[in-house]
Amino acid sequence: MTFERRIAELFNLTDENWMKHSNPISVWSRYSVLPLIVIAFWSRLWLDWWCLIPIVVSLAWLVFNPVLFKKPKSTKNWASKAVLGERVYLNRDRIKIPEHHNVPLLGILNVLSFIGLVLTIWSIIYYSILGAVIGIALAYLGKSWFLDRMVWLYEDMKEENETYKSWEY
């Protein structure tokens, strides 16, 4: 089982929920998660224990965002194809992906995102605005570039696999 499949299971991404998550509103609104979490945790400075309310709300947004929206009217857009490509990628242990997609760049982009996440966590602890901006930018740069590669992967794979082709409408 791939690491990505385990994460998908953690977020309860069933077939139906994957399609909900492929809604462009879900994809684009997910970019709000990290800044909201940073602000929620920073609110401990001025809200004291009441900061738990924005912290819980922002973490709930993280967990429920992928399943909150309806199935999109169409998956013929970049955001939907990025999610569908992630779904293809997490199945790479079951359905082989083309060699030109099996490159170290994908791992490097995930490491870049992880470094951004670690810097963001550090900035939450030490109230560093610059650290938060750089951390979020690194995390989103890595993730966005990764998602762009997932669009390419999905486009290549949908022609070879009837299941993947059926996801596009």
PDB file of C-alpha atoms in Angstrom:
ATOM      1  CA  MET A   1       0.000   0.000   0.000  1.00  0.00           C
ATOM      2  CA  THR A   2       1.382   3.395  -0.972  1.00  0.00           C
ATOM      3  CA  PHE A   3       1.857   6.147   1.588  1.00  0.00           C
ATOM      4  CA  GLU A   4      -0.567   8.299  -0.387  1.00  0.00           C
ATOM      5  CA  ARG A   5      -3.271   5.624  -0.195  1.00  0.00           C
ATOM      6  CA  ARG A   6      -2.896   5.560   3.590  1.00  0.00           C
ATOM      7  CA  ILE A   7      -3.355   9.338   3.707  1.00  0.00           C
ATOM      8  CA  ALA A   8      -6.428   9.022   1.459  1.00  0.00           C
ATOM      9  CA  GLU A   9      -7.881   6.450   3.835  1.00  0.00           C
ATOM     10  CA  LEU A  10      -7.186   8.781   6.766  1.00  0.00           C
ATOM     11  CA  PHE A  11      -9.308  11.432   5.031  1.00  0.00           C
ATOM     12  CA  ASN A  12     -11.977   8.835   4.127  1.00  0.00           C
ATOM     13  CA  LEU A  13     -11.485   9.333   0.395  1.00  0.00           C
ATOM     14  CA  THR A  14     -13.848   6.715  -0.969  1.00  0.00           C
ATOM     15  CA  ASP A  15     -14.724   6.696  -4.688  1.00  0.00           C
ATOM     16  CA  GLU A  16     -17.563   9.145  -4.022  1.00  0.00           C
ATOM     17  CA  ASN A  17     -15.429  11.370  -1.790  1.00  0.00           C
ATOM     18  CA  TRP A  18     -12.617  11.478  -4.354  1.00  0.00           C
ATOM     19  CA  MET A  19     -15.122  12.887  -6.832  1.00  0.00           C
ATOM     20  CA  LYS A  20     -16.307  15.462  -4.289  1.00  0.00           C
ATOM     21  CA  HIS A  21     -12.691  16.431  -3.663  1.00  0.00           C
ATOM     22  CA  SER A  22     -12.168  16.839  -7.409  1.00  0.00           C
ATOM     23  CA  ASN A  23     -14.582  19.781  -7.284  1.00  0.00           C
ATOM     24  CA  PRO A  24     -12.448  22.830  -8.161  1.00  0.00           C
ATOM     25  CA  ILE A  25     -13.952  24.717  -5.207  1.00  0.00           C
ATOM     26  CA  SER A  26     -12.592  22.023  -2.895  1.00  0.00           C
ATOM     27  CA  VAL A  27      -9.161  22.155  -4.531  1.00  0.00           C
ATOM     28  CA  TRP A  28      -8.798  25.937  -4.543  1.00  0.00           C
ATOM     29  CA  SER A  29     -10.325  26.487  -1.095  1.00  0.00           C
ATOM     30  CA  ARG A  30      -7.881  23.924   0.310  1.00  0.00           C
ATOM     31  CA  TYR A  31      -5.160  26.525  -0.256  1.00  0.00           C
ATOM     32  CA  SER A  32      -6.709  28.476   2.629  1.00  0.00           C
ATOM     33  CA  VAL A  33      -6.010  25.681   5.133  1.00  0.00           C
ATOM     34  CA  LEU A  34      -2.396  26.402   6.086  1.00  0.00           C
ATOM     35  CA  PRO A  35      -2.774  30.193   6.555  1.00  0.00           C
ATOM     36  CA  LEU A  36      -5.940  29.623   8.622  1.00  0.00           C
ATOM     37  CA  ILE A  37      -4.146  27.123  10.855  1.00  0.00           C
ATOM     38  CA  VAL A  38      -1.247  29.541  11.365  1.00  0.00           C
ATOM     39  CA  ILE A  39      -3.561  32.397  12.325  1.00  0.00           C
ATOM     40  CA  ALA A  40      -5.635  30.115  14.555  1.00  0.00           C
ATOM     41  CA  PHE A  41      -2.579  28.988  16.506  1.00  0.00           C
ATOM     42  CA  TRP A  42      -1.170  32.526  16.670  1.00  0.00           C
ATOM     43  CA  SER A  43      -4.480  33.636  18.176  1.00  0.00           C
ATOM     44  CA  ARG A  44      -3.324  32.024  21.435  1.00  0.00           C
ATOM     45  CA  LEU A  45      -1.449  35.273  22.027  1.00  0.00           C
ATOM     46  CA  TRP A  46      -4.575  37.456  22.114  1.00  0.00           C
ATOM     47  CA  LEU A  47      -7.385  34.959  22.754  1.00  0.00           C
ATOM     48  CA  ASP A  48      -5.719  32.829  25.450  1.00  0.00           C
ATOM     49  CA  TRP A  49      -7.686  29.575  25.855  1.00  0.00           C
ATOM     50  CA  TRP A  50     -10.403  30.825  23.512  1.00  0.00           C
ATOM     51  CA  CYS A  51      -7.894  30.166  20.728  1.00  0.00           C
ATOM     52  CA  LEU A  52      -9.074  26.567  20.840  1.00  0.00           C
ATOM     53  CA  ILE A  53     -12.191  27.603  18.906  1.00  0.00           C
ATOM     54  CA  PRO A  54     -10.345  28.859  15.781  1.00  0.00           C
ATOM     55  CA  ILE A  55      -7.843  26.003  16.111  1.00  0.00           C
ATOM     56  CA  VAL A  56     -10.613  23.383  16.100  1.00  0.00           C
ATOM     57  CA  VAL A  57     -12.440  25.159  13.260  1.00  0.00           C
ATOM     58  CA  SER A  58      -9.282  25.376  11.102  1.00  0.00           C
ATOM     59  CA  LEU A  59      -8.375  21.728  11.757  1.00  0.00           C
ATOM     60  CA  ALA A  60     -11.955  20.695  10.973  1.00  0.00           C
ATOM     61  CA  TRP A  61     -11.655  22.618   7.684  1.00  0.00           C
ATOM     62  CA  LEU A  62      -8.498  20.602   6.939  1.00  0.00           C
ATOM     63  CA  VAL A  63     -10.261  17.291   7.570  1.00  0.00           C
ATOM     64  CA  PHE A  64     -13.683  17.959   6.072  1.00  0.00           C
ATOM     65  CA  ASN A  65     -12.783  20.117   3.056  1.00  0.00           C
ATOM     66  CA  PRO A  66     -12.173  17.147   0.718  1.00  0.00           C
ATOM     67  CA  VAL A  67     -15.693  15.789   1.277  1.00  0.00           C
ATOM     68  CA  LEU A  68     -17.687  18.953   1.909  1.00  0.00           C
ATOM     69  CA  PHE A  69     -18.455  19.888  -1.691  1.00  0.00           C
ATOM     70  CA  LYS A  70     -20.645  18.209  -4.290  1.00  0.00           C
ATOM     71  CA  LYS A  71     -19.301  16.211  -7.200  1.00  0.00           C
ATOM     72  CA  PRO A  72     -18.266  18.733  -9.880  1.00  0.00           C
ATOM     73  CA  LYS A  73     -20.376  19.327 -12.971  1.00  0.00           C
ATOM     74  CA  SER A  74     -17.262  18.643 -15.025  1.00  0.00           C
ATOM     75  CA  THR A  75     -13.791  17.281 -14.354  1.00  0.00           C
ATOM     76  CA  LYS A  76     -12.353  18.878 -17.506  1.00  0.00           C
ATOM     77  CA  ASN A  77     -10.361  21.501 -15.602  1.00  0.00           C
ATOM     78  CA  TRP A  78      -6.883  21.705 -14.080  1.00  0.00           C
ATOM     79  CA  ALA A  79      -7.979  21.390 -10.444  1.00  0.00           C
ATOM     80  CA  SER A  80     -10.139  18.312 -11.003  1.00  0.00           C
ATOM     81  CA  LYS A  81      -7.485  16.625 -13.130  1.00  0.00           C
ATOM     82  CA  ALA A  82      -4.894  17.318 -10.416  1.00  0.00           C
ATOM     83  CA  VAL A  83      -6.988  15.417  -7.863  1.00  0.00           C
ATOM     84  CA  LEU A  84      -7.714  12.603 -10.313  1.00  0.00           C
ATOM     85  CA  GLY A  85      -3.988  12.420 -11.063  1.00  0.00           C
ATOM     86  CA  GLU A  86      -3.260  12.073  -7.356  1.00  0.00           C
ATOM     87  CA  ARG A  87      -5.698   9.200  -7.325  1.00  0.00           C
ATOM     88  CA  VAL A  88      -3.875   7.572 -10.251  1.00  0.00           C
ATOM     89  CA  TYR A  89      -0.528   8.145  -8.521  1.00  0.00           C
ATOM     90  CA  LEU A  90      -1.567   6.493  -5.271  1.00  0.00           C
ATOM     91  CA  ASN A  91      -2.550   3.411  -7.292  1.00  0.00           C
ATOM     92  CA  ARG A  92       0.900   3.096  -8.873  1.00  0.00           C
ATOM     93  CA  ASP A  93       1.568  -0.099  -6.892  1.00  0.00           C
ATOM     94  CA  ARG A  94      -1.490  -1.682  -8.554  1.00  0.00           C
ATOM     95  CA  ILE A  95      -1.454  -0.062 -11.988  1.00  0.00           C
ATOM     96  CA  LYS A  96       1.967   0.761 -13.366  1.00  0.00           C
ATOM     97  CA  ILE A  97       2.542   4.364 -14.375  1.00  0.00           C
ATOM     98  CA  PRO A  98       4.680   5.315 -17.388  1.00  0.00           C
ATOM     99  CA  GLU A  99       8.419   5.501 -16.693  1.00  0.00           C
ATOM    100  CA  HIS A 100       8.618   9.196 -17.612  1.00  0.00           C
ATOM    101  CA  HIS A 101       6.356   9.878 -14.586  1.00  0.00           C
ATOM    102  CA  ASN A 102       8.391   7.726 -12.237  1.00  0.00           C
ATOM    103  CA  VAL A 103      11.019  10.397 -11.559  1.00  0.00           C
ATOM    104  CA  PRO A 104      12.777  11.767  -8.463  1.00  0.00           C
ATOM    105  CA  LEU A 105      11.175  15.190  -9.034  1.00  0.00           C
ATOM    106  CA  LEU A 106       7.936  14.033  -7.400  1.00  0.00           C
ATOM    107  CA  GLY A 107       9.803  13.058  -4.224  1.00  0.00           C
ATOM    108  CA  ILE A 108      11.776  16.312  -4.294  1.00  0.00           C
ATOM    109  CA  LEU A 109       8.546  18.317  -4.552  1.00  0.00           C
ATOM    110  CA  ASN A 110       7.096  16.433  -1.585  1.00  0.00           C
ATOM    111  CA  VAL A 111      10.283  17.111   0.416  1.00  0.00           C
ATOM    112  CA  LEU A 112      10.044  20.801  -0.534  1.00  0.00           C
ATOM    113  CA  SER A 113       6.443  20.868   0.712  1.00  0.00           C
ATOM    114  CA  PHE A 114       7.479  19.085   3.903  1.00  0.00           C
ATOM    115  CA  ILE A 115      10.299  21.592   4.548  1.00  0.00           C
ATOM    116  CA  GLY A 116       7.753  24.377   4.075  1.00  0.00           C
ATOM    117  CA  LEU A 117       5.428  22.666   6.536  1.00  0.00           C
ATOM    118  CA  VAL A 118       8.208  22.275   9.135  1.00  0.00           C
ATOM    119  CA  LEU A 119       9.156  25.949   8.727  1.00  0.00           C
ATOM    120  CA  THR A 120       5.491  26.892   9.086  1.00  0.00           C
ATOM    121  CA  ILE A 121       5.203  24.883  12.322  1.00  0.00           C
ATOM    122  CA  TRP A 122       8.362  26.570  13.601  1.00  0.00           C
ATOM    123  CA  SER A 123       6.851  29.973  12.734  1.00  0.00           C
ATOM    124  CA  ILE A 124       3.684  29.083  14.648  1.00  0.00           C
ATOM    125  CA  ILE A 125       5.721  28.318  17.755  1.00  0.00           C
ATOM    126  CA  TYR A 126       7.933  31.411  17.509  1.00  0.00           C
ATOM    127  CA  TYR A 127       5.426  33.871  15.983  1.00  0.00           C
ATOM    128  CA  SER A 128       7.583  34.463  12.905  1.00  0.00           C
ATOM    129  CA  ILE A 129       5.638  36.201  10.164  1.00  0.00           C
ATOM    130  CA  LEU A 130       8.535  35.871   7.722  1.00  0.00           C
ATOM    131  CA  GLY A 131       8.916  32.188   8.592  1.00  0.00           C
ATOM    132  CA  ALA A 132       5.196  31.638   8.046  1.00  0.00           C
ATOM    133  CA  VAL A 133       5.205  33.400   4.692  1.00  0.00           C
ATOM    134  CA  ILE A 134       8.269  31.513   3.462  1.00  0.00           C
ATOM    135  CA  GLY A 135       7.052  28.198   4.910  1.00  0.00           C
ATOM    136  CA  ILE A 136       3.593  28.485   3.373  1.00  0.00           C
ATOM    137  CA  ALA A 137       5.097  29.611   0.057  1.00  0.00           C
ATOM    138  CA  LEU A 138       7.475  26.609  -0.009  1.00  0.00           C
ATOM    139  CA  ALA A 139       4.705  24.195   0.966  1.00  0.00           C
ATOM    140  CA  TYR A 140       2.362  25.543  -1.701  1.00  0.00           C
ATOM    141  CA  LEU A 141       5.068  25.814  -4.369  1.00  0.00           C
ATOM    142  CA  GLY A 142       5.977  22.147  -3.874  1.00  0.00           C
ATOM    143  CA  LYS A 143       2.349  21.048  -3.724  1.00  0.00           C
ATOM    144  CA  SER A 144       1.232  23.101  -6.730  1.00  0.00           C
ATOM    145  CA  TRP A 145       4.096  21.862  -8.898  1.00  0.00           C
ATOM    146  CA  PHE A 146       3.338  18.298  -7.742  1.00  0.00           C
ATOM    147  CA  LEU A 147      -0.333  18.786  -8.659  1.00  0.00           C
ATOM    148  CA  ASP A 148       0.676  20.045 -12.084  1.00  0.00           C
ATOM    149  CA  ARG A 149       2.627  16.809 -12.616  1.00  0.00           C
ATOM    150  CA  MET A 150      -0.479  14.898 -11.493  1.00  0.00           C
ATOM    151  CA  VAL A 151      -2.521  16.583 -14.247  1.00  0.00           C
ATOM    152  CA  TRP A 152       0.060  15.373 -16.776  1.00  0.00           C
ATOM    153  CA  LEU A 153      -0.005  11.861 -15.270  1.00  0.00           C
ATOM    154  CA  TYR A 154      -3.812  11.747 -15.393  1.00  0.00           C
ATOM    155  CA  GLU A 155      -3.855  12.922 -19.010  1.00  0.00           C
ATOM    156  CA  ASP A 156      -1.394  10.171 -19.978  1.00  0.00           C
ATOM    157  CA  MET A 157      -3.115   7.424 -17.995  1.00  0.00           C
ATOM    158  CA  LYS A 158      -6.767   8.068 -18.872  1.00  0.00           C
ATOM    159  CA  GLU A 159      -6.171   6.947 -22.452  1.00  0.00           C
ATOM    160  CA  GLU A 160      -4.684   3.625 -21.303  1.00  0.00           C
ATOM    161  CA  ASN A 161      -7.142   2.747 -18.553  1.00  0.00           C
ATOM    162  CA  GLU A 162     -10.917   2.657 -18.956  1.00  0.00           C
ATOM    163  CA  THR A 163     -11.530   3.285 -15.234  1.00  0.00           C
ATOM    164  CA  TYR A 164      -9.468   6.469 -15.313  1.00  0.00           C
ATOM    165  CA  LYS A 165     -11.141   7.599 -18.530  1.00  0.00           C
ATOM    166  CA  SER A 166     -14.568   7.208 -16.895  1.00  0.00           C
ATOM    167  CA  TRP A 167     -13.625   9.806 -14.266  1.00  0.00           C
ATOM    168  CA  GLU A 168     -13.657  12.562 -16.860  1.00  0.00           C
ATOM    169  CA  TYR A 169     -16.977  14.098 -17.802  1.00  0.00           C
TER     170      TYR A 169
END
